[in-house]
PDB file of C-alpha atoms in Angstrom:
ATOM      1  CA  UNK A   1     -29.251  -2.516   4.622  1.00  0.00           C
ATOM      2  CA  UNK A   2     -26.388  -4.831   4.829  1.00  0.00           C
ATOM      3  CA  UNK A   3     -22.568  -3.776   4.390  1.00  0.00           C
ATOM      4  CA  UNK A   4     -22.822  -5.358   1.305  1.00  0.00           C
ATOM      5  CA  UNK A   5     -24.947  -3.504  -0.485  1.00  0.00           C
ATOM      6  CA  UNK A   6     -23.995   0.192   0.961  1.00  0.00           C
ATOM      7  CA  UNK A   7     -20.515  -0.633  -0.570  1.00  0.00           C
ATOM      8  CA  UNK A   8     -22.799  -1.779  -4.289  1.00  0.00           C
ATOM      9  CA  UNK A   9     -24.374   1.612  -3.864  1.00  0.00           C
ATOM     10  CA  UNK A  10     -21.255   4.023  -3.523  1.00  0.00           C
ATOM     11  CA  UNK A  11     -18.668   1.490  -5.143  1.00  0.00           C
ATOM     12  CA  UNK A  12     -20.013  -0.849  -7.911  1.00  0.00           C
ATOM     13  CA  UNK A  13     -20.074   2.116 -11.035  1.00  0.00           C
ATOM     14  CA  UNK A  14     -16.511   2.434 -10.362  1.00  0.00           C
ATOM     15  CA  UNK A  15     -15.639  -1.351  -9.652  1.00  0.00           C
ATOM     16  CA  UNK A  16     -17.654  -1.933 -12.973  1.00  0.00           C
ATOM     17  CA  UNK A  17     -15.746   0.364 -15.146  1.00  0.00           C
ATOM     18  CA  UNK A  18     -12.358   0.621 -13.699  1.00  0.00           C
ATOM     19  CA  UNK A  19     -11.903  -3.366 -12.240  1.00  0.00           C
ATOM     20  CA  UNK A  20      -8.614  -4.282 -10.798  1.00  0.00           C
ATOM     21  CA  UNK A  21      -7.395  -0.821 -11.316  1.00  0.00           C
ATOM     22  CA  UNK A  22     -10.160   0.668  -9.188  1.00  0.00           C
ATOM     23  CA  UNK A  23      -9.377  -2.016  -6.418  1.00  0.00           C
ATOM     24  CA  UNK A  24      -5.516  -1.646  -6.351  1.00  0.00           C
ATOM     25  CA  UNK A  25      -5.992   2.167  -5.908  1.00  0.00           C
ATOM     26  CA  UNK A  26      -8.387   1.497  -3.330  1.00  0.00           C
ATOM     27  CA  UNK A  27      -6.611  -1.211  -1.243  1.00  0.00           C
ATOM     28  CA  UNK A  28      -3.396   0.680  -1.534  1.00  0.00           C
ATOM     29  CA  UNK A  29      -5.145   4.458   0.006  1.00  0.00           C
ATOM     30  CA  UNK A  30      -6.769   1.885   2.860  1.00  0.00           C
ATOM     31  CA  UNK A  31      -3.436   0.238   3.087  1.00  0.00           C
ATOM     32  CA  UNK A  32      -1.208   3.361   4.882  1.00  0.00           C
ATOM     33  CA  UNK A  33      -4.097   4.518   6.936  1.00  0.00           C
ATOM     34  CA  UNK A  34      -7.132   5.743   5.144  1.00  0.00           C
ATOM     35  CA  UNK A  35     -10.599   4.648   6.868  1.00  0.00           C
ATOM     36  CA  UNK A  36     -11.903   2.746   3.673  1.00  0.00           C
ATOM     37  CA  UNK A  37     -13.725  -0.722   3.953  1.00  0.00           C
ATOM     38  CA  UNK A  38     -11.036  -2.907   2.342  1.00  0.00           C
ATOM     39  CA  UNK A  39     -11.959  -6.965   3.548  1.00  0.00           C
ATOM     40  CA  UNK A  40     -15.512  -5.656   2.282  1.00  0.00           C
ATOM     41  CA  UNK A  41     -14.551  -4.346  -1.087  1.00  0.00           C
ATOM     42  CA  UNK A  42     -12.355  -7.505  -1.635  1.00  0.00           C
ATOM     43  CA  UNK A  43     -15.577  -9.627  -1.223  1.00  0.00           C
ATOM     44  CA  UNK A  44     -17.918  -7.548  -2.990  1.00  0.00           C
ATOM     45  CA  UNK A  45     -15.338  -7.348  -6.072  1.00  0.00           C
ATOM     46  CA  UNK A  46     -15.480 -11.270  -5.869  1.00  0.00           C
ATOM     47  CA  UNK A  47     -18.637 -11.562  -5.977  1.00  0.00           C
ATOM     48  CA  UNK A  48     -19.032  -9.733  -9.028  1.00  0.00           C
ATOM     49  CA  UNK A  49     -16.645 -12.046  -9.868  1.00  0.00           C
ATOM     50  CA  UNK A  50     -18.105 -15.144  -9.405  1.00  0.00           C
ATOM     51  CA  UNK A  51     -21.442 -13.806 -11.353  1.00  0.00           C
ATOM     52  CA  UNK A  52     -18.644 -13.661 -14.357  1.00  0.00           C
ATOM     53  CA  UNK A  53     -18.647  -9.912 -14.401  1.00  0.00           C
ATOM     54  CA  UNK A  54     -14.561  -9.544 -14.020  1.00  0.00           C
ATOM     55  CA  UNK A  55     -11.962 -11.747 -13.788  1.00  0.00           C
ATOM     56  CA  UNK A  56     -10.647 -12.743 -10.365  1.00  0.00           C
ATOM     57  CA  UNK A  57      -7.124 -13.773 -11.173  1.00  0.00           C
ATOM     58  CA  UNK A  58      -6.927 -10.124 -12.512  1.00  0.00           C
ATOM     59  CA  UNK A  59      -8.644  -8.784  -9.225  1.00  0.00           C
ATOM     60  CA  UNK A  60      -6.434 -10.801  -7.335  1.00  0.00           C
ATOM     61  CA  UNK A  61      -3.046  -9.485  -8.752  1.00  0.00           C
ATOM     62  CA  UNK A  62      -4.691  -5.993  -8.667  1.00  0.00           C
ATOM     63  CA  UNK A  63      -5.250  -6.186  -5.309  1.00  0.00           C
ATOM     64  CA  UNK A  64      -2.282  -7.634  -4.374  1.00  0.00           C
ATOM     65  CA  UNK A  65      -0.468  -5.139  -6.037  1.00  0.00           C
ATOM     66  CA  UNK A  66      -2.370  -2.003  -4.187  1.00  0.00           C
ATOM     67  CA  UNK A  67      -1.750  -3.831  -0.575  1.00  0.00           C
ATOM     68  CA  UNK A  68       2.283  -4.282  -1.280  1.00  0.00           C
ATOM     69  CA  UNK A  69       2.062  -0.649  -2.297  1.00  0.00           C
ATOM     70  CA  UNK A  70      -0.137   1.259  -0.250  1.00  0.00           C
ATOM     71  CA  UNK A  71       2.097  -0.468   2.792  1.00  0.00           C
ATOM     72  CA  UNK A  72       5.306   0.556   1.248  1.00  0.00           C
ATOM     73  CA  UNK A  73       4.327   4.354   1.142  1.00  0.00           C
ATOM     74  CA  UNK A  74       3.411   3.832   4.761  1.00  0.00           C
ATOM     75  CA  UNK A  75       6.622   2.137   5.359  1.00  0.00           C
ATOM     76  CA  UNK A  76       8.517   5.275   3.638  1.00  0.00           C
ATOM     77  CA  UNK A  77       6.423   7.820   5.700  1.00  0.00           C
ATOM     78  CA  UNK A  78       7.116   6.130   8.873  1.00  0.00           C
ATOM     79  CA  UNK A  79      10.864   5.364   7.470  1.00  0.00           C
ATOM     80  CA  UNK A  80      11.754   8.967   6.636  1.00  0.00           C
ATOM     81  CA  UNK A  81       9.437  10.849   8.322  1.00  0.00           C
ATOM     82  CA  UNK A  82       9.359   9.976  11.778  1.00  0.00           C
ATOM     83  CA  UNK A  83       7.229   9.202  14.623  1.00  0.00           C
ATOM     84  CA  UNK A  84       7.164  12.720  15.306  1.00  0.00           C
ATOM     85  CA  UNK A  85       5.826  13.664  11.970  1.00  0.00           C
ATOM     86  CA  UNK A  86       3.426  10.135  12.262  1.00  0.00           C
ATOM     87  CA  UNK A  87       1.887  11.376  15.497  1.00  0.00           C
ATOM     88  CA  UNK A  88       1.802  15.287  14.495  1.00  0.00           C
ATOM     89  CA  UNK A  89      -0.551  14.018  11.459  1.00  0.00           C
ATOM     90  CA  UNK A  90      -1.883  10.452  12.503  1.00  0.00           C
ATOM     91  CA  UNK A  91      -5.012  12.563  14.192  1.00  0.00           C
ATOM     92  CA  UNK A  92      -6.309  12.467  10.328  1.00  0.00           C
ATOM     93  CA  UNK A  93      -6.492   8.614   9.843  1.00  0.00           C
ATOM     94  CA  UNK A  94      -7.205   7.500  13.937  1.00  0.00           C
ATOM     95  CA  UNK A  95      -3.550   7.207  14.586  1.00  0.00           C
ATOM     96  CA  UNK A  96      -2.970   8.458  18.105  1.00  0.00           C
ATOM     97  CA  UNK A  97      -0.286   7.789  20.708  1.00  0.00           C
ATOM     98  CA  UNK A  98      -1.810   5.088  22.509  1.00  0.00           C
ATOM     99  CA  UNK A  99      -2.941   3.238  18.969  1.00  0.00           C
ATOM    100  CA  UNK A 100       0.753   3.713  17.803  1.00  0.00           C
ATOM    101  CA  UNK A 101       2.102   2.009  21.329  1.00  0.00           C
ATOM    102  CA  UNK A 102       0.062  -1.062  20.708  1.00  0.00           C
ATOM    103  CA  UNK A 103       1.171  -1.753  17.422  1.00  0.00           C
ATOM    104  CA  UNK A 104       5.309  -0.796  18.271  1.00  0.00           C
ATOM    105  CA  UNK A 105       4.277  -3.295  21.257  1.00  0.00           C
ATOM    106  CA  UNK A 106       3.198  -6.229  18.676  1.00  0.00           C
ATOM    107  CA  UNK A 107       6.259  -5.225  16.272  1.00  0.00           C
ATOM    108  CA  UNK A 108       8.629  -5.587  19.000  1.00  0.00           C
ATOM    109  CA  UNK A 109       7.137  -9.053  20.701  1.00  0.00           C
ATOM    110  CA  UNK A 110       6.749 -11.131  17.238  1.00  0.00           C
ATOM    111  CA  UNK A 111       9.163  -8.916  14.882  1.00  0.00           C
ATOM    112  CA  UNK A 112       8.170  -9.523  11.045  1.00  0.00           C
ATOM    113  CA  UNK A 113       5.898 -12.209  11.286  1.00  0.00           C
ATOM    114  CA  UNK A 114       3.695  -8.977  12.948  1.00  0.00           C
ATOM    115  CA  UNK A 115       4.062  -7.971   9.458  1.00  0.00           C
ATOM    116  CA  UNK A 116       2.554 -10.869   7.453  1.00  0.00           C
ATOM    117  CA  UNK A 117      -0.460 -11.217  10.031  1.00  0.00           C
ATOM    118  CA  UNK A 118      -1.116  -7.545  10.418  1.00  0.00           C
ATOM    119  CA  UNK A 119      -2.873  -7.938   7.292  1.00  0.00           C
ATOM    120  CA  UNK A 120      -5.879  -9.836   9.046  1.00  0.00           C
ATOM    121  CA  UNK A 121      -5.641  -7.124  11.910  1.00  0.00           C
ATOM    122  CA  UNK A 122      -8.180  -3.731  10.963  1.00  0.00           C
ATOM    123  CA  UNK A 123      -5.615  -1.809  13.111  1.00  0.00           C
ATOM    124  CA  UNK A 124      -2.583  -3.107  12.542  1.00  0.00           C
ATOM    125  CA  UNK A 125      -3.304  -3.662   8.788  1.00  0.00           C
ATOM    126  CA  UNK A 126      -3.443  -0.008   8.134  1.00  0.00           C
ATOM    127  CA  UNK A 127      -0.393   0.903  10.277  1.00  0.00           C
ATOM    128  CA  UNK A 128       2.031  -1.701   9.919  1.00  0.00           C
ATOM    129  CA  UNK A 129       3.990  -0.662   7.509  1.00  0.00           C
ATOM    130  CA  UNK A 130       4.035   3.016   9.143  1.00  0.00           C
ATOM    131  CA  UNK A 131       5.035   1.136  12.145  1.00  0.00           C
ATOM    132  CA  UNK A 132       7.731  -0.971  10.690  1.00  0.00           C
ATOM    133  CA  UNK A 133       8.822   2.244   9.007  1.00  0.00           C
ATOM    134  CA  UNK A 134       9.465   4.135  12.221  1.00  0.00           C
ATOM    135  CA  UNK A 135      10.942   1.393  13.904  1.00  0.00           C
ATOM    136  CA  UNK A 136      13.509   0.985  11.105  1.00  0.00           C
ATOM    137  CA  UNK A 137      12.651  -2.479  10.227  1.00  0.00           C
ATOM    138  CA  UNK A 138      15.251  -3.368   7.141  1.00  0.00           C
ATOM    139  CA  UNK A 139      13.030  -3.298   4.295  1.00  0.00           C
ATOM    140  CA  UNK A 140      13.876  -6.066   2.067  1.00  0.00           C
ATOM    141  CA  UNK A 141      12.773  -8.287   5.450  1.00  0.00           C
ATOM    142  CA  UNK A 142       9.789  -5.841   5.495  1.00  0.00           C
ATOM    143  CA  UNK A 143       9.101  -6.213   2.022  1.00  0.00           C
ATOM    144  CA  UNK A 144       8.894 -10.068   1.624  1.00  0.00           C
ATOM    145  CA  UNK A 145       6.750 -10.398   4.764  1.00  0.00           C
ATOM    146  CA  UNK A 146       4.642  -8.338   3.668  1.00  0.00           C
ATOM    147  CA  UNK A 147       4.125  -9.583   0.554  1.00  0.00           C
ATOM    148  CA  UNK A 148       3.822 -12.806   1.865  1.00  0.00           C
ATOM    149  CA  UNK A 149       0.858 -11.299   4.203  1.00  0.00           C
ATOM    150  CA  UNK A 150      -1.014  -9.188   1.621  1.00  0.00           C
ATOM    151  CA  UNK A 151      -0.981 -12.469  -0.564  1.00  0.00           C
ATOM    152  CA  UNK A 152      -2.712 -14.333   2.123  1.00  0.00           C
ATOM    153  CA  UNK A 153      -5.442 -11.633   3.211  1.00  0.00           C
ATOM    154  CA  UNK A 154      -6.399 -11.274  -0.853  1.00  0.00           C
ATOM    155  CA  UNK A 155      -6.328 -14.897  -1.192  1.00  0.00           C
ATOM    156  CA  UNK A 156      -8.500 -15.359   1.800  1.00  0.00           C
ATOM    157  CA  UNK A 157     -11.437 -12.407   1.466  1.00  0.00           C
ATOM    158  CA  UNK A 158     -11.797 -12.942  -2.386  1.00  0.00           C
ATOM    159  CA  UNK A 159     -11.913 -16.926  -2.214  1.00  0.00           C
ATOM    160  CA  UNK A 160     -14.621 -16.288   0.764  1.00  0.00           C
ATOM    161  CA  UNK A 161     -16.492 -13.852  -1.512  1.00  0.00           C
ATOM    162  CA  UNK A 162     -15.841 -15.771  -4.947  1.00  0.00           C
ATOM    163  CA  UNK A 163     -17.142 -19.137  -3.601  1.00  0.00           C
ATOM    164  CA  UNK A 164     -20.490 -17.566  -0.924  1.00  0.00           C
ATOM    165  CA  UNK A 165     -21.279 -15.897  -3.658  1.00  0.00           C
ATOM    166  CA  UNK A 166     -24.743 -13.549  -2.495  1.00  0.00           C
ATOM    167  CA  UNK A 167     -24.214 -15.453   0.644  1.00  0.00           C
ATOM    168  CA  UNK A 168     -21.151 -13.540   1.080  1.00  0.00           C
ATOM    169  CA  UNK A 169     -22.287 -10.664   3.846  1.00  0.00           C
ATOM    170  CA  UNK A 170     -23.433 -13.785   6.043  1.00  0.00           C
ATOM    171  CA  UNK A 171     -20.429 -15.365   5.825  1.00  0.00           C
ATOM    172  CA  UNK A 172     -18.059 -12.055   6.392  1.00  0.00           C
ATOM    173  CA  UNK A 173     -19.647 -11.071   9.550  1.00  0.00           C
ATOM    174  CA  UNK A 174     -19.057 -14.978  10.685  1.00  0.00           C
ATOM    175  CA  UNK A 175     -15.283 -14.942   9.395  1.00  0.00           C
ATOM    176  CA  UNK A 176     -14.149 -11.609  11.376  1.00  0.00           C
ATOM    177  CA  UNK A 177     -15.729 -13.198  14.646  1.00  0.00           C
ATOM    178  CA  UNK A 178     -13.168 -15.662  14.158  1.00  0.00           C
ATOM    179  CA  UNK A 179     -10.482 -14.010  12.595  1.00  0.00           C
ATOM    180  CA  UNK A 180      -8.537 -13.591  15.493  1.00  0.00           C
ATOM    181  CA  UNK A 181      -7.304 -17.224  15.799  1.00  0.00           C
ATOM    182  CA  UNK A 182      -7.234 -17.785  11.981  1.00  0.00           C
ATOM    183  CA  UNK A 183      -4.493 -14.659  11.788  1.00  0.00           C
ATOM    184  CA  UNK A 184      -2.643 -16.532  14.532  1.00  0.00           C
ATOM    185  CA  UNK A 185      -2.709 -19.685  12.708  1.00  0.00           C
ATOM    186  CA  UNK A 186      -1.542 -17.471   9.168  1.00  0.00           C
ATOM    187  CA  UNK A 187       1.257 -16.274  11.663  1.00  0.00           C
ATOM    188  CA  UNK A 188       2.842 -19.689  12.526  1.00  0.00           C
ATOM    189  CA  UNK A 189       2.443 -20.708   9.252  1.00  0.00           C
ATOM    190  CA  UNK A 190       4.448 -17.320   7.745  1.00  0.00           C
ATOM    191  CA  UNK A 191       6.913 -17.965  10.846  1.00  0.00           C
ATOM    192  CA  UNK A 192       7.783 -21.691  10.835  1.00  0.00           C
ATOM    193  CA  UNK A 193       7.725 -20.844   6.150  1.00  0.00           C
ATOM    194  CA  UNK A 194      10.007 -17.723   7.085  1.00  0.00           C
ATOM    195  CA  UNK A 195      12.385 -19.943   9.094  1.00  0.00           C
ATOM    196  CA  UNK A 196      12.712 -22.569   6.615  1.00  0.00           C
ATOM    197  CA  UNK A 197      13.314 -19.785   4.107  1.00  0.00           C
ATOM    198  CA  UNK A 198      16.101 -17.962   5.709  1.00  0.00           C
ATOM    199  CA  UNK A 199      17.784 -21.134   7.141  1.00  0.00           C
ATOM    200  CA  UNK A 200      18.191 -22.584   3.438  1.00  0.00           C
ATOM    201  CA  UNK A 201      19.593 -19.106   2.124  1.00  0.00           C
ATOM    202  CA  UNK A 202      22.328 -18.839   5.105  1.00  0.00           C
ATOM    203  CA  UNK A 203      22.671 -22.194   5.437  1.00  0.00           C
TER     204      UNK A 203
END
């Protein structure tokens, strides 16, 4: 049985009846940590959308909406709590002290733009804004890359799923074989955009 259709089985009442609502409140739990099958559920919702069940544009902004979110309560955890606290209960959501290391060691070799890729990342999308939390990243920097990055990765999965339509499981295992180099590519772009952006508003 393909991913696909496990996620129809335990998801699509609930998609059905609760739409963008049920996918922001999803995205955003799976956003700070919690082992739920986000890329997945942002196809599956499109392809409900492309049979003209729901609206993507609405889909869109609701996920969106639960990525910016769900990172931001990570981001306060991290922010207020400590890495103390983060590895006393990170146990609960696969969050040990080596995982931890390996995303501090991304934050601190490509700074925000780490926070706009992360997004196409399964680790570091669910600890990056724990991560930039701890690290004290100043959050109006935090905030705009990561909206920037959540923007993308909702653009991208629901556009795949929207437009492969039942095709869609194909195409998703095909897309995260490559989605290494496509998150680098997302990550110039976000940089050399980023630069432009903050060179106008000093400059």
């Amino acid at each position: 049985m393909s991913v696909l259709t496990h996620l129809a089985a335990a998801l699509e009442p609930l998609i059905r009846d609760y739409g963008a609502g049920a996918v922001a409140v999803i995205i955003l739990f799976e956003s700070f940590g919690v082992p739920l099958p986000g890329e997945t559920l942002l196809v599956f919702a499109s392809v409900l959308a492309g049979r003209g069940e729901l609206s993507l544009p609405t889909l869109m902004v609701g996920a969106w909406a639960g990525a910016v979110a769900g990172d931001n309560v990570g981001y306060l955890i991290g922010r207020y709590g400590g890495r103390a606290l983060v590895l006393r209960f990170g146990a609960a959501i696969g969050l040990d002290a080596a995982r931890l290391a390996t995303v501090e060691a991304a934050f601190a070799r490509w700074g925000p733009v780490t926070v706009a890729g992360a997004r196409f990342v399964a680790v570091l999308r669910q600890l990056n804004g724990i991560v930039a939390g701890t690290l004290g990243m100043e959050w109006p920097r935090f905030l705009v890359f990561n909206a920037i990055g959540a923007a993308l990765w909702v653009g991208a999965w629901m556009t795949l799923g929207y437009v492969a339509g039942e095709h869609a499981d194909a195409l998703l295992g095909t897309a995260r074989r490559f989605w290494p180099a496509f998150a680098i590519t997302v990550a110039v772009v976000v940089l050399v955009g980023g630069a432009v952006w903050w060179r106008r508003r000093t400059g």
